[in-house]
PDB file of C-alpha atoms in Angstrom:
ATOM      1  CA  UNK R 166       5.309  -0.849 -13.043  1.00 66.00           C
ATOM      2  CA  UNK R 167       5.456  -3.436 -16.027  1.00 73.00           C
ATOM      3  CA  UNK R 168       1.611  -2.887 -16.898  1.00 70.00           C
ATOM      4  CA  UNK R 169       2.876   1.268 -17.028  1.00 71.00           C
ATOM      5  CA  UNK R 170       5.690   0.492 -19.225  1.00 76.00           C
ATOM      6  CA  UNK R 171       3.627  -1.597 -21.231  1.00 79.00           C
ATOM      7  CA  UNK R 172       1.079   1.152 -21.447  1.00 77.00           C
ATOM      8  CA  UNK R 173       4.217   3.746 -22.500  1.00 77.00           C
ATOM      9  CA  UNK R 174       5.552   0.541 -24.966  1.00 82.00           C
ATOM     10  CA  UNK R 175       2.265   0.653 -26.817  1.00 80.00           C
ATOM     11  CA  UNK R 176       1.713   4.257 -27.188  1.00 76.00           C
ATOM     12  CA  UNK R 177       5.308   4.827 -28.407  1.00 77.00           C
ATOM     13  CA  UNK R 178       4.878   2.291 -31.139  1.00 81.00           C
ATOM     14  CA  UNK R 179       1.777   3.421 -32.476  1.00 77.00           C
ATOM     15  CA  UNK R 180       3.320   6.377 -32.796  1.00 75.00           C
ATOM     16  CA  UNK R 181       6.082   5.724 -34.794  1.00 77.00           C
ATOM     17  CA  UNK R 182       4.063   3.867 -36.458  1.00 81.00           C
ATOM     18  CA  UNK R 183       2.086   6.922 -37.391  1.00 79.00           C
ATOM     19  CA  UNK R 184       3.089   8.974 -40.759  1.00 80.00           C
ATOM     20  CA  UNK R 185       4.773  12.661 -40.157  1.00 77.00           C
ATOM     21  CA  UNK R 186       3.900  15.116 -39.061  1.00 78.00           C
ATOM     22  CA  UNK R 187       2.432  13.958 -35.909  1.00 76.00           C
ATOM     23  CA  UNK R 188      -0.115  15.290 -33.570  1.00 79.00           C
ATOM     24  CA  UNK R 189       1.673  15.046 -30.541  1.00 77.00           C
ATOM     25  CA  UNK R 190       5.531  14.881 -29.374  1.00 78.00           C
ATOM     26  CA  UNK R 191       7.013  11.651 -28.437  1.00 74.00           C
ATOM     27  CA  UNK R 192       7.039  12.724 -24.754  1.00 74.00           C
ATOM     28  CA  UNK R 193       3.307  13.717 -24.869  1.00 78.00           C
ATOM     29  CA  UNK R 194       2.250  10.145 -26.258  1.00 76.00           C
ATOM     30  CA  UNK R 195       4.523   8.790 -23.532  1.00 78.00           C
ATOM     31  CA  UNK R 196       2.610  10.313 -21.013  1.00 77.00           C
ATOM     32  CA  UNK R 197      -0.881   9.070 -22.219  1.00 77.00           C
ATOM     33  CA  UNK R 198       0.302   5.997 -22.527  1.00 77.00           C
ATOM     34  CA  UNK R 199       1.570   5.979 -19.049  1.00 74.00           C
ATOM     35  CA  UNK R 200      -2.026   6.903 -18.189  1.00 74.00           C
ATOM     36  CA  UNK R 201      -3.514   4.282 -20.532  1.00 75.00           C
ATOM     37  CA  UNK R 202      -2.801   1.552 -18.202  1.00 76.00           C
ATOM     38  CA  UNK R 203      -2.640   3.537 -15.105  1.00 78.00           C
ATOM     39  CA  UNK R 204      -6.204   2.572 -13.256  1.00 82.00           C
ATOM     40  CA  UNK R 205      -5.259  -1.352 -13.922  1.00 82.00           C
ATOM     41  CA  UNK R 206      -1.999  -0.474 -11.687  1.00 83.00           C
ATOM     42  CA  UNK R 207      -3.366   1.174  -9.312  1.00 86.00           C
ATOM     43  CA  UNK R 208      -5.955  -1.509  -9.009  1.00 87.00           C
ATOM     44  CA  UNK R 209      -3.856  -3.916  -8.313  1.00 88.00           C
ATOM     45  CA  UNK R 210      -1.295  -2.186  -6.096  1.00 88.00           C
ATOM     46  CA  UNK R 211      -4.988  -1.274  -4.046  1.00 89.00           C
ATOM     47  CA  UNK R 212      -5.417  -4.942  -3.888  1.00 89.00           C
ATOM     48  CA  UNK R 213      -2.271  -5.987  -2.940  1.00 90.00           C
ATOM     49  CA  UNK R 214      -1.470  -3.751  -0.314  1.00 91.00           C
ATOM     50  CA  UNK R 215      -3.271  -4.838   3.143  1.00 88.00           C
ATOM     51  CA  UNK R 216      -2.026  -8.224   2.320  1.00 88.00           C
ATOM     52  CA  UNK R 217       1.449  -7.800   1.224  1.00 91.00           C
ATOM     53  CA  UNK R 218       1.766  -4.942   4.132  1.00 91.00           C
ATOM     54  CA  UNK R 219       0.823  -7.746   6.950  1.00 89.00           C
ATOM     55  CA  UNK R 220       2.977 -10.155   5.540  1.00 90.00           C
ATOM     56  CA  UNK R 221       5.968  -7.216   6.039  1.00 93.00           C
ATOM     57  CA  UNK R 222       4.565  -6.352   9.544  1.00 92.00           C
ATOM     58  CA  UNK R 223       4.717 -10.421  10.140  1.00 91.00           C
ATOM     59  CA  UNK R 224       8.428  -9.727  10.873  1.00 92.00           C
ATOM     60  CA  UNK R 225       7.664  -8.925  14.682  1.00 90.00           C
ATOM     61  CA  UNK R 226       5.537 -11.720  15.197  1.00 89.00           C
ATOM     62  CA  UNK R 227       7.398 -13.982  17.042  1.00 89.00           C
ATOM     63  CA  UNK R 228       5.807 -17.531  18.554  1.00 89.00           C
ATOM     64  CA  UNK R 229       7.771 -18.138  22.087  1.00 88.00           C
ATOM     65  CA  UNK R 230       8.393 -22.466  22.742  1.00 89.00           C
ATOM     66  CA  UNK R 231       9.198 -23.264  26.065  1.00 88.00           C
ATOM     67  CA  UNK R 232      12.118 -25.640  26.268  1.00 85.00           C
ATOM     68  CA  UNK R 233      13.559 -27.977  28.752  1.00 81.00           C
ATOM     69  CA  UNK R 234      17.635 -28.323  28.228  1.00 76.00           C
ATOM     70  CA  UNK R 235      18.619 -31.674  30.584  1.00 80.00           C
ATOM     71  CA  UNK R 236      19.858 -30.445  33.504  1.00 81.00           C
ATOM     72  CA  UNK R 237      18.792 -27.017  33.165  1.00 81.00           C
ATOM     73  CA  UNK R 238      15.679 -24.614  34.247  1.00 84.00           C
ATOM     74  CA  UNK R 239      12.744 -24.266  31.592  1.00 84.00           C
ATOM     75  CA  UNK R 240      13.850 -21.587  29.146  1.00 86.00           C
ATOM     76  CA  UNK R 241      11.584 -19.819  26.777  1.00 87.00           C
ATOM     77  CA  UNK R 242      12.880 -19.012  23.377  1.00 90.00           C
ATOM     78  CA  UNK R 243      10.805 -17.382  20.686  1.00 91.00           C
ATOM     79  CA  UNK R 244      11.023 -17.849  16.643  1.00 93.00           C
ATOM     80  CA  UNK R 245       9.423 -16.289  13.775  1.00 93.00           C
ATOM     81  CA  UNK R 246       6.457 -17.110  12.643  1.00 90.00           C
ATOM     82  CA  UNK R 247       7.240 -16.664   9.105  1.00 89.00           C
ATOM     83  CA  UNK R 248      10.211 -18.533   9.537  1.00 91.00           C
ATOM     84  CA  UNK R 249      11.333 -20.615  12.298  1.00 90.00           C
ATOM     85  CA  UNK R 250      14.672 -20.984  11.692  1.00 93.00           C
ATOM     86  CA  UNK R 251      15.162 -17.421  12.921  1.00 94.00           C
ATOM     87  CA  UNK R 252      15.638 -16.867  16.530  1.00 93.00           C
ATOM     88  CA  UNK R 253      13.627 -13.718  17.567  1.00 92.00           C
ATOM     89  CA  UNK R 254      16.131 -10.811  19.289  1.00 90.00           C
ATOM     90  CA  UNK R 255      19.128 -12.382  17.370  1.00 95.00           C
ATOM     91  CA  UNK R 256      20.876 -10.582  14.879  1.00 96.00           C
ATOM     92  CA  UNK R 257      19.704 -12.640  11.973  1.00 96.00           C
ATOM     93  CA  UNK R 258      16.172 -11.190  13.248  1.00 95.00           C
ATOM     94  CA  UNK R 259      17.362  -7.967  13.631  1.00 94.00           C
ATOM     95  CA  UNK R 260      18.508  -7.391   9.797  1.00 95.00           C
ATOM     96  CA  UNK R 261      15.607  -8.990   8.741  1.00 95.00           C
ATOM     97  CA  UNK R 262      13.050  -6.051  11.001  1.00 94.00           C
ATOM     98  CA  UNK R 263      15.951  -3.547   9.438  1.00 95.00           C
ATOM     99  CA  UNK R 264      14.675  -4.887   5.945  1.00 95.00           C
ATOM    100  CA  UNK R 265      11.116  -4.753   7.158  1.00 95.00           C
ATOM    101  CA  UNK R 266      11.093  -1.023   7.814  1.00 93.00           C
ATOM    102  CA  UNK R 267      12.481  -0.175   4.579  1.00 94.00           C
ATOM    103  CA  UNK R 268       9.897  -2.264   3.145  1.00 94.00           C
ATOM    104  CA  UNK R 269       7.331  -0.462   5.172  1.00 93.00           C
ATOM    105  CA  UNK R 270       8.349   2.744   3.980  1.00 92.00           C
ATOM    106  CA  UNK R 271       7.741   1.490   0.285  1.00 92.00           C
ATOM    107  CA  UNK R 272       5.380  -0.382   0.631  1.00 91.00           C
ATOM    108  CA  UNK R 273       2.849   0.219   2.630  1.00 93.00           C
ATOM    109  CA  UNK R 274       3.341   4.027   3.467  1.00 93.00           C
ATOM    110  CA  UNK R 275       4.441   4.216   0.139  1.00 93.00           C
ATOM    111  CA  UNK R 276       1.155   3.150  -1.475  1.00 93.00           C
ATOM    112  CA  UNK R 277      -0.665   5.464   0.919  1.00 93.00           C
ATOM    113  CA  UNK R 278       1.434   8.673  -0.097  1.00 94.00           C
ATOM    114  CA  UNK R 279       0.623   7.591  -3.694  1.00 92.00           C
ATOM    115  CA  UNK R 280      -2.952   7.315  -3.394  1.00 93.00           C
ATOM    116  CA  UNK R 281      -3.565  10.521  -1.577  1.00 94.00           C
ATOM    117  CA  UNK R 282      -1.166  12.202  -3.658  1.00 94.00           C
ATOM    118  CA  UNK R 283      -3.161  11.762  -6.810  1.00 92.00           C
ATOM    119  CA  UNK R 284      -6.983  11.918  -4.910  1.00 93.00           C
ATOM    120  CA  UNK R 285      -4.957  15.853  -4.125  1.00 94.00           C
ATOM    121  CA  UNK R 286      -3.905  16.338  -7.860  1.00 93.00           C
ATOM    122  CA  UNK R 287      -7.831  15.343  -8.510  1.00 92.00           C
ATOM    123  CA  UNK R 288      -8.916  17.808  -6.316  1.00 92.00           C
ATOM    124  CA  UNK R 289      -9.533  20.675  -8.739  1.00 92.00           C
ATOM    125  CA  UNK R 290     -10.794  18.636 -11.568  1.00 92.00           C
ATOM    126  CA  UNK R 291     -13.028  16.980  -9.515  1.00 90.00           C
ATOM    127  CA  UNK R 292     -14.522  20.147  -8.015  1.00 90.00           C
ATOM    128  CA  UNK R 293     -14.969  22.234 -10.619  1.00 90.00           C
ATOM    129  CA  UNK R 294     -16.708  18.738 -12.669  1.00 89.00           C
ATOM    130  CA  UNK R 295     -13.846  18.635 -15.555  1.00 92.00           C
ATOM    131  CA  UNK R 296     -12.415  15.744 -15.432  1.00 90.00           C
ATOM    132  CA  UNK R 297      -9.286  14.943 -17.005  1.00 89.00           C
ATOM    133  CA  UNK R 298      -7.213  11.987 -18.087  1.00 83.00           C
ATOM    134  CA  UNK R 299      -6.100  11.785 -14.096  1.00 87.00           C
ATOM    135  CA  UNK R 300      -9.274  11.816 -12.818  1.00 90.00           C
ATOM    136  CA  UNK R 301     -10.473   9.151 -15.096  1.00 87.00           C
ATOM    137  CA  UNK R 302      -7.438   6.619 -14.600  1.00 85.00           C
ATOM    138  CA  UNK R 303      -7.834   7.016 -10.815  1.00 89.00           C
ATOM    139  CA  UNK R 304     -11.783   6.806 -11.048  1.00 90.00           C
ATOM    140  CA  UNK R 305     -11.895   3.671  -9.093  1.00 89.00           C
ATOM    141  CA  UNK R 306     -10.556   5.536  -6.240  1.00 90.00           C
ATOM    142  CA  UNK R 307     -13.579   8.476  -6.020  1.00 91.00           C
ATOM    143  CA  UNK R 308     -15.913   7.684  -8.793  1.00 89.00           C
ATOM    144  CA  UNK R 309     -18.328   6.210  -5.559  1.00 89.00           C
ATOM    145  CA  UNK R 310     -18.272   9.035  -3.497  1.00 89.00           C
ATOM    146  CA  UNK R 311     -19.827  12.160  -3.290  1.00 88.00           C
ATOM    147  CA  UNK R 312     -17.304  14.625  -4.185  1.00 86.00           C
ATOM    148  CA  UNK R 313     -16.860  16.663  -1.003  1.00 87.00           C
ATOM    149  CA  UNK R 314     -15.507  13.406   0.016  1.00 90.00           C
ATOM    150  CA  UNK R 315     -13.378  12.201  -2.968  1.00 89.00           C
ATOM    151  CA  UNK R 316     -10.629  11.244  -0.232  1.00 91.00           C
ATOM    152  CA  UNK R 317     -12.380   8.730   1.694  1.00 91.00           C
ATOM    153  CA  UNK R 318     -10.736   5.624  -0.194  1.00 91.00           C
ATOM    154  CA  UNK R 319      -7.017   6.785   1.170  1.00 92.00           C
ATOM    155  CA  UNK R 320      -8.333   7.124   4.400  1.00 92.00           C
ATOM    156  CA  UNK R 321     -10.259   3.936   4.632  1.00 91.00           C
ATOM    157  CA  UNK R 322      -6.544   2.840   3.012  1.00 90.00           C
ATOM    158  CA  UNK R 323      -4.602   4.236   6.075  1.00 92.00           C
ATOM    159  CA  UNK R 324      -7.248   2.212   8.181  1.00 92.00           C
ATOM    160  CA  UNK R 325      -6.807  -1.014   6.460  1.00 89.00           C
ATOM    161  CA  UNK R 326      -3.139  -0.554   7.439  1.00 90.00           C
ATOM    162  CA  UNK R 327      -2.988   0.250  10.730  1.00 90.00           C
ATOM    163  CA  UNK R 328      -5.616  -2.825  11.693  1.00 89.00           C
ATOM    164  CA  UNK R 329      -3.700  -5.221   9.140  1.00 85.00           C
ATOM    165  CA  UNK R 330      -0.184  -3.592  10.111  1.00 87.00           C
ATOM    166  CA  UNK R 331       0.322  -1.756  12.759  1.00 89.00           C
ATOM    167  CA  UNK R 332      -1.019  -2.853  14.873  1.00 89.00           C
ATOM    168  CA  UNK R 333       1.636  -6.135  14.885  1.00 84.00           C
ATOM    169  CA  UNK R 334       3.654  -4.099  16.404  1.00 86.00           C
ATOM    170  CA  UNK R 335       2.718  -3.783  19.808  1.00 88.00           C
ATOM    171  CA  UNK R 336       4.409  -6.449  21.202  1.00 83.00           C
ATOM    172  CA  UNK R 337       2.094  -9.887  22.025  1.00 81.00           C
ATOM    173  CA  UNK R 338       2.162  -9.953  25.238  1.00 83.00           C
ATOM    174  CA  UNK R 339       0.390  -6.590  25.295  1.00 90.00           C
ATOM    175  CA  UNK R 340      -2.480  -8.513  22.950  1.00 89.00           C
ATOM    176  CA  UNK R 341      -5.116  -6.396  25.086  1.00 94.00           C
ATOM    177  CA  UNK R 342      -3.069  -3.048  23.893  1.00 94.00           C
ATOM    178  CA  UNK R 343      -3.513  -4.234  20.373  1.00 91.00           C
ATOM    179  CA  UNK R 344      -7.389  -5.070  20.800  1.00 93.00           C
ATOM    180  CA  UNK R 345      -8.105  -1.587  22.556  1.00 95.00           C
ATOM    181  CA  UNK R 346      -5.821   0.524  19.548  1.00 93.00           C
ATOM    182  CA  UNK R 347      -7.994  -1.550  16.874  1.00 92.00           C
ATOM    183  CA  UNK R 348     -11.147  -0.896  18.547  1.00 93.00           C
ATOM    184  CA  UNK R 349     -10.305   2.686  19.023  1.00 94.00           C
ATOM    185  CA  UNK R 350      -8.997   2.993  15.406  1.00 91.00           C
ATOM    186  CA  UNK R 351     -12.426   1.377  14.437  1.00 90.00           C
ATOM    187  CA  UNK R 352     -14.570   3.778  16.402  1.00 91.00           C
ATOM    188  CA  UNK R 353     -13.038   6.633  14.550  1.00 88.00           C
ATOM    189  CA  UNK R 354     -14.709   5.260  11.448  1.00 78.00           C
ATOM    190  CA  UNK R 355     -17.905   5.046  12.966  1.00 67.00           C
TER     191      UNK R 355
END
């Protein structure tokens, strides 16, 4: 978002910079300047997102301790991995997996819905071999495959998710669950 705003920024000064009468309206050098800095975004929200999304999905991964109160039976109580002083199926744990799955839904699902919402705006462009100042900022995206299958990246995206993601959560002690979804999710791809 800052690198877009810096791309608007820049455009907007150069042109008021510029003498009147100017080639385009304000609104029109806003918009190329949003697109100026556009693939460097994108880049970096690709990037970012099978790592930041695990760290979210992290939130159900729990690590159980077995403990042994004097006097008492053996007890098994689990923490977070991420953070131990959080009691898993407490409260505390529960607002923080309520936070997760907004987080989830912006992140993560949210950088999927972008991506194969603009790889859908490119589809016309793409086809008919114009490209346009959309197709060129999102190059990165389709500029390696063949055209008939200029949506590949968001599905290899969805992939990276779902092995990275979630897949944590399936609950651990159903670890041969997880193996068989990731395998299956992997044949697909095949």
């Amino acid at each position: 978002a800052l690198l877009m705003i810096a791309g608007i920024s820049l455009r907007l000064c150069r042109w008021r910079a510029a003498p009147a009468p100017r080639e385009r309206s304000w609104y029109a050098e806003a918009a190329l300047g949003l697109l100026d800095l556009t693939p460097a975004g994108l880049v970096l929200i690709f990037c970012f997102v099978p790592s930041i999304s695990a760290s979210i999905f992290r939130s159900w991964s729990c690590k159980a301790y077995t403990v042994s109160p004097p006097d008492s039976p053996l007890e098994q109580v689990s923490y977070m991995r991420l953070d131990a002083s959080i009691e898993c199926g407490t409260d505390e744990h529960g607002s923080v997996t309520e936070l997760a799955f907004g987080l989830i839904a912006l992140w993560p699902a949210g950088s999927l819905i972008l991506f194969t919402s603009l790889l859908v705006a490119c589809y016309k462009p793409l086809r008919a071999k114009r490209p346009n100042a959309l197709t060129r900022a999102t190059a990165f995206l389709h500029r390696e495959y063949e055209k008939t299958w200029y949506w590949w990246e968001a599905v290899e995206l969805a992939r990276k998710l779902v092995l990275t993601g979630f897949v944590l959560l399936i609950p651990e002690e159903r670890a041969f669950v997880r193996l068989v979804v990731a395998t299956l999710v992997c044949s697909c791809y095949a």
